[in-house]
XYZ file of C-alpha atoms in Angstrom:
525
model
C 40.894 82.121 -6.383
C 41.781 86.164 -5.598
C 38.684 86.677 -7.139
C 36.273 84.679 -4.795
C 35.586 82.099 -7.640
C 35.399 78.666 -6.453
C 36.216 75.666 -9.118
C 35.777 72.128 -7.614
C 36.912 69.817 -10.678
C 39.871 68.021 -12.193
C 42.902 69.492 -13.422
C 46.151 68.525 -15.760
C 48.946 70.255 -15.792
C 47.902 73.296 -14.015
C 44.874 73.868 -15.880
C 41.740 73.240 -15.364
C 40.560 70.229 -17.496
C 37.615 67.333 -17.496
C 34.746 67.807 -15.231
C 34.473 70.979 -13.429
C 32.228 73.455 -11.675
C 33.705 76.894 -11.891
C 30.898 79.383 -9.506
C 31.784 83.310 -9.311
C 31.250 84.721 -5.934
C 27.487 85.658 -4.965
C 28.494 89.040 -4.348
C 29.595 89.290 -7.795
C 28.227 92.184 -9.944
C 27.457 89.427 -12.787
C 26.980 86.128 -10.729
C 27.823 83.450 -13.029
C 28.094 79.412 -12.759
C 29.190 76.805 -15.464
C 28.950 72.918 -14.724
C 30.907 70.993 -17.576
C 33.638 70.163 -19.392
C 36.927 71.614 -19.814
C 39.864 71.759 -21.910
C 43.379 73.014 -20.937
C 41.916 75.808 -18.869
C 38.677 76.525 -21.412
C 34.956 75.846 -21.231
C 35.082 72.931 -24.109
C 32.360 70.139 -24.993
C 29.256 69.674 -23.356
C 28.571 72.478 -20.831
C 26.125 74.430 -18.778
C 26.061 77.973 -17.597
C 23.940 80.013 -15.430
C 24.233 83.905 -15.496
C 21.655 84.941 -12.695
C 21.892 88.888 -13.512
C 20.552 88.494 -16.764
C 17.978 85.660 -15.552
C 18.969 82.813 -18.248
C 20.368 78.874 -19.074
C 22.733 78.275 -21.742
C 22.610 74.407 -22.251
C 24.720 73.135 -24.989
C 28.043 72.726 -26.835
C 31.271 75.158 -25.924
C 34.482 75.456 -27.542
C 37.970 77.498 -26.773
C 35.950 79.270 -23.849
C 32.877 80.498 -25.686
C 29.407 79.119 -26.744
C 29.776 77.252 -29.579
C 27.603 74.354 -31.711
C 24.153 73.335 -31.184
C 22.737 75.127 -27.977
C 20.224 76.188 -26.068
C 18.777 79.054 -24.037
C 16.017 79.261 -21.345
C 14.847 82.637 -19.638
C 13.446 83.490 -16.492
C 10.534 84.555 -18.790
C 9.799 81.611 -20.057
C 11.376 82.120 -23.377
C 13.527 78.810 -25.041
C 15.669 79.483 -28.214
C 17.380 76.606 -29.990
C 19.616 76.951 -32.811
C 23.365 76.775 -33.631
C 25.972 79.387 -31.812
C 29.377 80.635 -32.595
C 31.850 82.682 -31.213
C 29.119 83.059 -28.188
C 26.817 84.239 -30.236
C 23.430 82.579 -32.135
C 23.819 82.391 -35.806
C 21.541 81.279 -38.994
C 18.511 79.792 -38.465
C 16.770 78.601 -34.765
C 13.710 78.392 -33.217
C 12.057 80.431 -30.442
C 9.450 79.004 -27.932
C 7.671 81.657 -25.886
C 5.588 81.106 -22.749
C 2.130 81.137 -24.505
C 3.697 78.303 -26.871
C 3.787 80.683 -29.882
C 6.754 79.384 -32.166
C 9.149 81.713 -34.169
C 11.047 79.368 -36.250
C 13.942 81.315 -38.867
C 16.828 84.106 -38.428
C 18.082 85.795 -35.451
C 20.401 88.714 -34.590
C 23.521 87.839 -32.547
C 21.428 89.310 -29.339
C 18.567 87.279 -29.984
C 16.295 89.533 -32.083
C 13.776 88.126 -34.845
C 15.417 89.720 -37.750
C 14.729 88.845 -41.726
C 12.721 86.016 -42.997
C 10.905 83.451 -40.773
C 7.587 82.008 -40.147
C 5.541 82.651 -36.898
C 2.815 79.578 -35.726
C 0.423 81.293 -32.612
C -1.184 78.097 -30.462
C -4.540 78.848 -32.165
C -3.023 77.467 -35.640
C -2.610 81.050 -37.197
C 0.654 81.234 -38.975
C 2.449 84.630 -40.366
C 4.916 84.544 -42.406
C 7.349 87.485 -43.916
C 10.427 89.366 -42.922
C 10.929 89.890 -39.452
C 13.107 93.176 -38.422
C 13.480 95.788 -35.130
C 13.790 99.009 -34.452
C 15.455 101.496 -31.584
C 11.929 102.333 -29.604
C 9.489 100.464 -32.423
C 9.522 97.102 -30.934
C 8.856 93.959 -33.600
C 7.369 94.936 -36.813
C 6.981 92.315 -40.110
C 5.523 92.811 -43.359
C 4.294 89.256 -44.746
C 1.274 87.503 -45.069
C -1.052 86.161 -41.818
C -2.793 82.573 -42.293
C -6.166 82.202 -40.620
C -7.456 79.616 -42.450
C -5.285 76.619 -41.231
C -6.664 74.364 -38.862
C -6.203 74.463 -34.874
C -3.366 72.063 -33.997
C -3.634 69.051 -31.693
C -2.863 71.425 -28.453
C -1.308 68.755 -26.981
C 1.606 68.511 -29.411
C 1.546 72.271 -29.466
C 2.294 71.950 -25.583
C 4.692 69.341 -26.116
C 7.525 70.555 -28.191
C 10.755 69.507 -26.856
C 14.016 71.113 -27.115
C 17.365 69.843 -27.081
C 16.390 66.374 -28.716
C 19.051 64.773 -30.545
C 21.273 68.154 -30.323
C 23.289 66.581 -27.882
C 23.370 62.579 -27.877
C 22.701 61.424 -24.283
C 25.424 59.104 -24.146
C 27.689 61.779 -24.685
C 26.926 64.556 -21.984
C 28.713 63.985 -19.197
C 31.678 61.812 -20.346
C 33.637 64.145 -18.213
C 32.220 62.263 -15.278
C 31.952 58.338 -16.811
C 35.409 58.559 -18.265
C 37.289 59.158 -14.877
C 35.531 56.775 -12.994
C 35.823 54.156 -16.093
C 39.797 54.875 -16.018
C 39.943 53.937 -12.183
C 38.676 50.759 -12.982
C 40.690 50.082 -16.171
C 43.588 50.542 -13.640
C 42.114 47.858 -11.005
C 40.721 50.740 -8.305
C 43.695 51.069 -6.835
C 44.085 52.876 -3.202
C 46.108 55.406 -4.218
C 44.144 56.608 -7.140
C 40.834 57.266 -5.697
C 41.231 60.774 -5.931
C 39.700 60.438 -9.274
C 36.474 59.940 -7.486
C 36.790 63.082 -5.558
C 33.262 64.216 -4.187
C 31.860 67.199 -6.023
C 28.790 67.383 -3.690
C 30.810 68.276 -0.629
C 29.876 72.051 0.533
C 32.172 73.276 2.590
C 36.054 72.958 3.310
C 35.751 70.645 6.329
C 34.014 68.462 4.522
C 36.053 68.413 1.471
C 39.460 67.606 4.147
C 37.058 64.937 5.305
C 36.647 63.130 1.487
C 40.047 64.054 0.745
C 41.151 61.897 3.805
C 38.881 59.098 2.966
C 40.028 58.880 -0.793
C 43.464 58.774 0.234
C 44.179 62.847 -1.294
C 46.878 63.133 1.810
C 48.449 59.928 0.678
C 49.986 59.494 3.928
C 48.135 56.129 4.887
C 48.194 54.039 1.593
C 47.298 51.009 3.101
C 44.676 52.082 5.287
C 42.898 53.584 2.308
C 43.883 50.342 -0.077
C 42.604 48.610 2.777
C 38.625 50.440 2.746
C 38.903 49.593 -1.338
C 39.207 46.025 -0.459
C 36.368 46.133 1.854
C 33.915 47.812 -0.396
C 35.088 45.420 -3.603
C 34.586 42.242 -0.956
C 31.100 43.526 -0.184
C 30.047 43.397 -3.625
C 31.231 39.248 -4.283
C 29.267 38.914 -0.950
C 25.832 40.276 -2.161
C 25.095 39.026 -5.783
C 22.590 37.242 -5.263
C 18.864 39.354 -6.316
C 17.523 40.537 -2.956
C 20.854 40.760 -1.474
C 21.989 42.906 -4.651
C 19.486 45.339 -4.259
C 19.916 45.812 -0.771
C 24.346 46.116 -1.399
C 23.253 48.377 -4.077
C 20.943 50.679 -2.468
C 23.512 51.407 0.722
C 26.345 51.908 -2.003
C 24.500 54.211 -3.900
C 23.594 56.340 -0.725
C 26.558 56.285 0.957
C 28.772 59.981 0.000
C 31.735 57.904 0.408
C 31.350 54.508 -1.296
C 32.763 55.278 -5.240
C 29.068 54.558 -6.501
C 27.595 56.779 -4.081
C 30.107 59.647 -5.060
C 29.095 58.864 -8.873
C 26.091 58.953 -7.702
C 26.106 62.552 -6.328
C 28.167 63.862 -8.936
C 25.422 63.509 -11.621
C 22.548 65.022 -9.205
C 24.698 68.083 -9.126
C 24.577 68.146 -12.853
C 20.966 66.895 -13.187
C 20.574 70.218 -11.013
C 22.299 72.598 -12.698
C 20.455 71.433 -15.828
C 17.136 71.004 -15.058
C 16.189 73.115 -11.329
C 15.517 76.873 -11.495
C 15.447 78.433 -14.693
C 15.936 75.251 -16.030
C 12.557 74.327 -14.835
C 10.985 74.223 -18.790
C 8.401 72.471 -19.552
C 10.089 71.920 -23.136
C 13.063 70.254 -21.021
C 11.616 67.643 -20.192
C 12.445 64.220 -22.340
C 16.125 65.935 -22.826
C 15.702 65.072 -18.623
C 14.003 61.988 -18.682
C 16.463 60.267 -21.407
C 19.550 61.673 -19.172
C 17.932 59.876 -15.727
C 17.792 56.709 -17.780
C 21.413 56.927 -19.009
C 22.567 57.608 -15.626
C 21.051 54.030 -14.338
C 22.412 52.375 -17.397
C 26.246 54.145 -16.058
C 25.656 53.115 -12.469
C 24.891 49.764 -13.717
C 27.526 49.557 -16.069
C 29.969 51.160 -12.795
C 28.608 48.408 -10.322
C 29.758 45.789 -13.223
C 33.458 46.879 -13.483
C 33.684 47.077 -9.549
C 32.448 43.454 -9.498
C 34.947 42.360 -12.099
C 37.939 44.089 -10.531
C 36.488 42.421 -7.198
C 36.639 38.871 -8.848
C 40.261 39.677 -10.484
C 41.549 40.490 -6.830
C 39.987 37.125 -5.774
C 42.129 35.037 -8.544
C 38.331 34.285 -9.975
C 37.019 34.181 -13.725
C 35.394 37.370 -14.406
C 31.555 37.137 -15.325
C 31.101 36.948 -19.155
C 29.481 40.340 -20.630
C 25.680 40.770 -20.555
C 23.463 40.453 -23.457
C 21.647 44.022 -23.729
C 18.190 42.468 -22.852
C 19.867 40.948 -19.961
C 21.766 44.419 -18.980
C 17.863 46.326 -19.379
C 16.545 44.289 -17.288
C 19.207 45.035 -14.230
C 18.829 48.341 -15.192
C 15.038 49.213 -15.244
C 14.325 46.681 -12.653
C 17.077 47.293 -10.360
C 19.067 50.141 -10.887
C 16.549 53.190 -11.650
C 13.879 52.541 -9.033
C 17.034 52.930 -6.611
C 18.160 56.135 -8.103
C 15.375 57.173 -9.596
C 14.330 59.323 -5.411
C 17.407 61.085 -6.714
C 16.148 62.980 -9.586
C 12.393 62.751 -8.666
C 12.074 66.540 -7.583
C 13.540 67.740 -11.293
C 12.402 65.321 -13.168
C 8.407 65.447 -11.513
C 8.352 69.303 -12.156
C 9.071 68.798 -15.883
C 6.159 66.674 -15.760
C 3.787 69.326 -14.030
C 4.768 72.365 -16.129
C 4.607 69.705 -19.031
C 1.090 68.498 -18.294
C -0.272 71.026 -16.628
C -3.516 72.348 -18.778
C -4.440 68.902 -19.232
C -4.467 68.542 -15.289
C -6.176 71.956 -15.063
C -9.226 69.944 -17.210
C -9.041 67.139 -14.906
C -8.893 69.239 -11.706
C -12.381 71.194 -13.047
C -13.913 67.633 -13.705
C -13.255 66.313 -9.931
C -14.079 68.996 -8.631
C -17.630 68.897 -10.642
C -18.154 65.346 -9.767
C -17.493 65.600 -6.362
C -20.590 67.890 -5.956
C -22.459 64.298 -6.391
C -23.332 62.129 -3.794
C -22.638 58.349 -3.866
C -25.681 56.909 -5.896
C -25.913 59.963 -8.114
C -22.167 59.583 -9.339
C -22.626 56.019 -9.884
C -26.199 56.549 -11.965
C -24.365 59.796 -13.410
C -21.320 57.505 -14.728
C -23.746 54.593 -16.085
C -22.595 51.708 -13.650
C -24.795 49.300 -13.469
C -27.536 49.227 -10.686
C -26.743 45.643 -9.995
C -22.835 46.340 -9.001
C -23.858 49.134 -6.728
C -22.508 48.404 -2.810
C -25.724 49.608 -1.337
C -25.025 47.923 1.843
C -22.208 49.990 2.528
C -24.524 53.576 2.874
C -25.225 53.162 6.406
C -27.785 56.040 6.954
C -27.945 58.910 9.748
C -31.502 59.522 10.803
C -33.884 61.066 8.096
C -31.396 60.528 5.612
C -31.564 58.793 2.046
C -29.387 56.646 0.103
C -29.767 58.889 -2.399
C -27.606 61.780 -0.091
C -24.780 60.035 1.097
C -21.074 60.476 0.086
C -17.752 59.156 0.146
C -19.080 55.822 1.088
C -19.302 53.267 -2.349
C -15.605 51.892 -2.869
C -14.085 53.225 0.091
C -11.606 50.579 0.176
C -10.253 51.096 -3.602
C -10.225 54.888 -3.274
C -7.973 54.522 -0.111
C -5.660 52.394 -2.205
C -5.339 54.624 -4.883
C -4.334 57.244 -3.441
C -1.227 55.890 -2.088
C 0.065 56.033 -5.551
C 1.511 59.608 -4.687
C 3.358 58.047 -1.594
C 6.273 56.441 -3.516
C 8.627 57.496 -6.864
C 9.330 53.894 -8.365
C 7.112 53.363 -11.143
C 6.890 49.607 -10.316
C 5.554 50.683 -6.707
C 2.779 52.798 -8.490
C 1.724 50.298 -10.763
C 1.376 47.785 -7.805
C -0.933 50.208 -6.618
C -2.858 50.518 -9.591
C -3.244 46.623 -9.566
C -3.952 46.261 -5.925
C -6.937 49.245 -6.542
C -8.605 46.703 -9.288
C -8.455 43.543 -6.843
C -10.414 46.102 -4.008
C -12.639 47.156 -7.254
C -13.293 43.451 -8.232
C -13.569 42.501 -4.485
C -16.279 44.798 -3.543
C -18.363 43.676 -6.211
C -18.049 40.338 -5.766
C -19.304 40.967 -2.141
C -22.295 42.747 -3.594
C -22.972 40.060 -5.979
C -21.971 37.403 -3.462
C -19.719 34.958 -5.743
C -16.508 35.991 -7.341
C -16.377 38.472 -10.340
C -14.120 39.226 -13.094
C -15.226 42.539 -14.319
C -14.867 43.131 -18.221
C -13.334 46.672 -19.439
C -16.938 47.916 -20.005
C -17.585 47.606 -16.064
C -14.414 48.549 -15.455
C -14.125 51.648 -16.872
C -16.654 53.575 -14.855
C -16.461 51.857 -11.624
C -12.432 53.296 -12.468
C -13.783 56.550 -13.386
C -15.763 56.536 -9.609
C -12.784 55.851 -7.893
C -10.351 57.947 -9.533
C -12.736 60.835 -8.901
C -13.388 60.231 -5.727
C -9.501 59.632 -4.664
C -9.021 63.440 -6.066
C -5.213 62.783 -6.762
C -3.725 65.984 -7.721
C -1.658 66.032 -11.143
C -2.632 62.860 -12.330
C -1.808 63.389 -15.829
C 2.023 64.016 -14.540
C 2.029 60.928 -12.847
C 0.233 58.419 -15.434
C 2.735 59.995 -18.091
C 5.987 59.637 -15.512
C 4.938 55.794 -15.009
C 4.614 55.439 -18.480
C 7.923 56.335 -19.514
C 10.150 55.389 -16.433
C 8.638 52.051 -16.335
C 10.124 48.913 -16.531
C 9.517 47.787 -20.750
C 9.035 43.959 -19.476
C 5.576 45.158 -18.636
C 4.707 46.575 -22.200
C 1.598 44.302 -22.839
C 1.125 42.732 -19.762
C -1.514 43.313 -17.056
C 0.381 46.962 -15.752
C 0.067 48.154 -19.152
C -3.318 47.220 -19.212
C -4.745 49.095 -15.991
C -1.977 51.925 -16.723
C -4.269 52.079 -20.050
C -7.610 51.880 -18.198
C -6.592 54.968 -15.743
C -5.142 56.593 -18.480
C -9.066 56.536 -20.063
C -10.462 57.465 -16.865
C -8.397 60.680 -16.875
C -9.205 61.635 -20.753
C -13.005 61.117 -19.557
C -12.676 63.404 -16.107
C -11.016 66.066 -18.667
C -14.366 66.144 -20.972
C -16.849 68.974 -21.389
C -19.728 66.636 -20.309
C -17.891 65.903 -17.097
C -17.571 69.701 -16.408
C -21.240 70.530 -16.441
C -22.346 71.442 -12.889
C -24.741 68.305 -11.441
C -28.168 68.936 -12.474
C -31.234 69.650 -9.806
C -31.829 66.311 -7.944
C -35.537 64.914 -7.861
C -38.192 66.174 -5.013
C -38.492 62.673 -3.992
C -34.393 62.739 -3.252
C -34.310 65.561 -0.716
């Protein structure tokens, strides 16, 4: 526009109107950027704005141009206010989270401010309660009554309030990109229409000429462009078989100009504008995680109408519709370990700010027990004398057994720690399971026959391991496996050692685990 605003979206009838991103020029005295949905020319439904001069995220519901319906707002600061707006303005009762996890739940002002009655909970368990008002130069003041007596609360759930829950039903969000894509193949994906796929990721004007050629925008080669359709929609009846799926899927989906690809794209430019930056909350995080799943359930659900368009063009039956335990499994097997890289950046930060006191414990508890050496660890975790691999502490001169580190379980500790080198939960789980068979397989050297361990051996040969590995953020990652992981393995043998490490962490994060290693016997040194 005149104005140096960019929009990159869909129009009808002039207007802008669907899916749209609508960014004011950086030079702008109030820089401003909205990703969402529009309505003859307004900022209507589901919607996110940025305004970087005033450092904050509005993430919710818009109507007629203006905030509007359940919403909420982050800060550079920290701060996270929920409630219900109108007329761009919050009204009636909300919630504030600030950064020390204090929570103001009751009335507002239209800018923001705490005013009249509402209830104050401080993350030591202290509530007050009263009227709330401001004043020009006197800051916050309240008259009510302040509870000391209640007990702490669980920190962790303190931590671990989450915003946007159930505010705005996942399925819902982004219809503005599923319902284009859906209508192109309602209409049998033809040539001529694939402008309704147009590439929102594309940065600058060459490439945009470039993806308007491809999807046939010029319209002056119809055939040639009908003719690339055909060959992506024969790909897919040529690779339905399992490996050869996963391998058609995984080019599609990063390819810019294959139509799942685009999809594809699209959403990471929301998933962005939602959840990097200021949108980096800690209380964002399962509104993020159940979005990433909903995407693979759409890209599944994409790749399925494709593939029945494909066999239509073929003269073939189309497949019959999947039962939703057969459609899960696609998707949590398949589908989300492919897309899943993606997101990973986003969605793993939610997961450190998240978890990141509880990894502060476990850092201080490594870093304690690495101060032992080998066969002090292993006395100081209770392992028992018989399992120890003694044999493996080859000795310098004038040294003791009772000196040497980084030695006992070398094998296991190098295994686990390639559970940072990959995002798909299945991958890390592997991991996990491959780190028990070195576990088991060292002792059943030492013992010389083979050894099942039970969970009472297991647990602190585990805790040895895990310590000495010295994986950074663990409680981000056990928690990110946990819920991204494929629900087939609830109960089996993943959830299992997913359940062991899980105990080894809540161990490393105890006080007795943070005491510094006491003064080793005369007779050692």
């Amino acid at each position: 526009y005149g104005t140096d605003e960019v929009y990159k979206g869909y129009f009808w009838a002039g207007l802008r109107h669907g899916f749209g991103v609508l960014e004011s020029a950086p030079q702008a005295s109030q820089p401003c950027r909205y990703t969402g949905h529009w309505e003859k020319g307004q900022r209507s439904g589901y919607g996110i704005e940025e305004d970087s001069d005033r450092g904050e995220r509005y993430i919710g519901m818009w109507q007629a141009d203006q905030r509007h319906g359940p919403g909420v707002m982050v800060t550079q600061a920290g701060v996270c206010y929920q409630g219900t707006f109108q007329a761009d303005k919050m009204v009636g009762p909300g919630i504030l989270l600030s950064e020390d996890d204090s929570l103001y739940e009751g009335t507002f002002t239209r800018d923001l401010t705490l005013v009249g009655k509402g209830k104050v909970t401080f993350p030591n368990g202290f509530t007050l309660e009263g009227s709330f008002g401001s004043g020009a130069g006197k800051g916050l003041h309240t008259q009510g009554v302040l509870d000391t007596a209640a007990f702490p609360p669980d920190p962790s759930s303190t931590r671990k309030r989450q915003l946007g829950v159930g505010a705005f039903p996942v399925e819902s969000r982004w219809q503005g990109v599923y319902g284009p894509f859906r209508d192109f193949i309602s209409a049998g994906c033809p040539g001529d229409e694939q402008e309704a796929l147009l590439g929102f990721h594309v940065q600058n004007s060459r490439e945009l000429r470039k993806s308007q050629e491809y999807l046939c925008c010029e319209r002056t080669q119809p055939e040639a462009c009908a003719g690339r359709m055909e060959d992506v929609l024969d790909e897919l009846l040529l690779h339905r078989e399992p490996r050869a799926l996963r391998e058609c899927l995984g080019k599609a989906l990063s390819s810019s100009l294959h139509p799942l690809g685009k999809l594809l794209r699209t959403l990471m430019l929301t998933f962005q504008a939602t959840y990097a930056g200021i949108g980096a909350n800690k209380h964002l995080q399962t509104l993020a995680q159940e979005e990433v799943k909903q995407h693979a359930r759409e890209l599944w659900a994409a790749y399925r109408g494709l593939l029945q368009v494909a066999l239509r063009r073929k003269g073939q039956a189309p497949e019959e519709d999947e039962d939703p335990e057969a459609r899960d499994l696609q998707v949590h097997g398949l589908v989300l370990p492919l897309m899943l890289p993606s997101f990973y950046s986003e969605l793993f930060t939610l997961y450190l700010l998240l978890h990141e006191s509880e990894d502060s414990l476990y850092s201080q508890g490594i870093a304690n027990l690495s101060l032992f050496p080998d066969t002090k660890l292993l006395e100081f975790l209770d392992v028992q004398k018989h399992l120890w691999p003694l044999k493996d502490l080859t000795l310098t001169t004038n040294q003791r057994l009772s000196l040497v580190r980084d030695k006992c379980f070398l094998s296991a500790t190098e295994c686990l720690q390639k559970i940072i080198t990959t995002v798909d939960p299945r991958e890390k789980l592997e991991v996990l399971e491959k780190t028990y068979g070195e576990i088991e397989a060292t002792v059943s050297r030492v013992l010389g026959q083979e050894h099942k361990l039970p969970m009472d051996d297991l647990l602190p040969l585990l805790i040895y391991v895990v310590s000495r590995a010295r994986i950074q953020h663990l409680g981000a990652e056990i928690h990110l496996i946990r819920d991204m992981m494929d629900p087939i393995h609830t109960g089996g043998l993943y959830d299992f050692l997913l359940t062991a490490l899980e105990s080894c962490y809540e161990h490393i994060q105890k006080e007795d685990m943070h005491r510094f290693p006491g003064r080793w016997d005369s007779k050692d040194l």
